[in-house]
Coordinates of C-alpha atoms in Angstrom, one line a residue:
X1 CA 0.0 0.0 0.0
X2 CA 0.8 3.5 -0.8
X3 CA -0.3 6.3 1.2
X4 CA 0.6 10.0 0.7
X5 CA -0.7 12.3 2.9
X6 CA -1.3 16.0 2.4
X7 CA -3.1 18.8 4.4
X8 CA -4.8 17.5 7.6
X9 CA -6.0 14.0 7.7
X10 CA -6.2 13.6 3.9
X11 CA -5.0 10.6 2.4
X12 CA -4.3 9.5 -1.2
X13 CA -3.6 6.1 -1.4
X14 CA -3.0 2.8 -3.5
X15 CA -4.0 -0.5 -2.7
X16 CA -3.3 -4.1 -3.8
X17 CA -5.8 -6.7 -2.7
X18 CA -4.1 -10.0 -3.4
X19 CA -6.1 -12.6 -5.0
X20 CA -8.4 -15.4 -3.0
X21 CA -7.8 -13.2 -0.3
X22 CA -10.8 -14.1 2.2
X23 CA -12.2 -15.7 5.1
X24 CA -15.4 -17.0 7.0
X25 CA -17.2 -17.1 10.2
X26 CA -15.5 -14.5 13.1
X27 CA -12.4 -13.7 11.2
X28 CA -14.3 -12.4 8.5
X29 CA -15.7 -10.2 10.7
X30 CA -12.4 -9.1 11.5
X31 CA -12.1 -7.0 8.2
X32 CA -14.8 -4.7 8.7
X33 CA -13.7 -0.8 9.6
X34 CA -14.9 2.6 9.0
X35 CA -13.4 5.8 8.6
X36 CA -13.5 9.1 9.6
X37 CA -13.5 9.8 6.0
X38 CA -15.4 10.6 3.2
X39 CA -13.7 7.8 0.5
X40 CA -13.6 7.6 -2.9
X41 CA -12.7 4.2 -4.4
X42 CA -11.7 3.4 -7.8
X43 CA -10.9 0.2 -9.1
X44 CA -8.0 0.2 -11.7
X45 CA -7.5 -3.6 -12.3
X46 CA -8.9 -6.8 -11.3
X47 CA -12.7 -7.5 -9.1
X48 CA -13.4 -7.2 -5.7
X49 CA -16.5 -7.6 -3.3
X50 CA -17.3 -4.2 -1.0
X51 CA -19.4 -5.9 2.0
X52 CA -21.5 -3.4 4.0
X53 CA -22.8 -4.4 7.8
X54 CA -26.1 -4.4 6.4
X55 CA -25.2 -7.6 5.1
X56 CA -25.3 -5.8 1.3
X57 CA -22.3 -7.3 -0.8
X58 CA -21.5 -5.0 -4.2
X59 CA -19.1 -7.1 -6.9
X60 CA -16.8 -4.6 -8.4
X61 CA -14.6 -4.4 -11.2
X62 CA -12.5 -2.2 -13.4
X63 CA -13.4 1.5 -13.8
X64 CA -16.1 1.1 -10.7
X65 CA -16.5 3.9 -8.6
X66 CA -17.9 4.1 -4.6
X67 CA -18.2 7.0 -2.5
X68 CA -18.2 6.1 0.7
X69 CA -18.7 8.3 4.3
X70 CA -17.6 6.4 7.3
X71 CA -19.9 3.4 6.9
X72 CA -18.9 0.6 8.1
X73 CA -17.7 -2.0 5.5
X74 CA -14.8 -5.0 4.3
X75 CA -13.0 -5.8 1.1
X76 CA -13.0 -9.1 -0.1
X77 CA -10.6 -10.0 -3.1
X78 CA -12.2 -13.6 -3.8
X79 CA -11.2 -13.6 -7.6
X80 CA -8.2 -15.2 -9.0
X81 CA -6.0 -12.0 -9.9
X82 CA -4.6 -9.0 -7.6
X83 CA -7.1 -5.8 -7.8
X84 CA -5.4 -2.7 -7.5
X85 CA -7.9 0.0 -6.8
X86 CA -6.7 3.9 -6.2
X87 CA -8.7 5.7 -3.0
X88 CA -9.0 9.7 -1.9
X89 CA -10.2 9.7 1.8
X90 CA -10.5 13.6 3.1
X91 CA -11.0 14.1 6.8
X92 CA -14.2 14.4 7.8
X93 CA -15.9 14.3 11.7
X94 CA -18.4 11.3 12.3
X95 CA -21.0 11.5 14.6
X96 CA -21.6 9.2 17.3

């Protein structure tokens, strides 16, 4: 992973997801996070799954784009190649 970081809390960054990269029961729980963020999430090469708390799962691919703010959520690379996807998270509060 790549991060730069620039004014405040904002972070540019690039991720690799490496292929077949998931897991059941209570360590998949383990890979949900949220942010104090607002994200946005491009993916630049390969698939991967977004999986919201809600229980809603979201198959992405190439050229997708999510916006995302502070929601709780995991990635899940379950595909057969590396996805390399390029994010812009800017600082934001979240309410409690």
């Amino acid at each position: 992973m790549l991060n730069v970081v620039s004014r405040g809390h904002d972070v540019k960054r690039f991720h690799q997801s490496e292929a077949d990269c998931h897991s059941n029961s209570l360590a998949a729980k383990a890979g949900f996070h949220a942010t104090a963020s607002i994200d946005y999430v491009v993916i630049l090469s390969g698939e991967i799954d977004l999986e919201l708390d809600t229980g809603v799962k979201m198959h992405l691919r190439r050229i997708d784009v999510v916006m995302q703010n502070g929601r709780n959520h995991a990635w899940r690379n379950t595909g057969k190649i590396p996805c390399i996807v390029a994010a812009v998270c800017i600082g934001a509060r979240r309410e409690r």
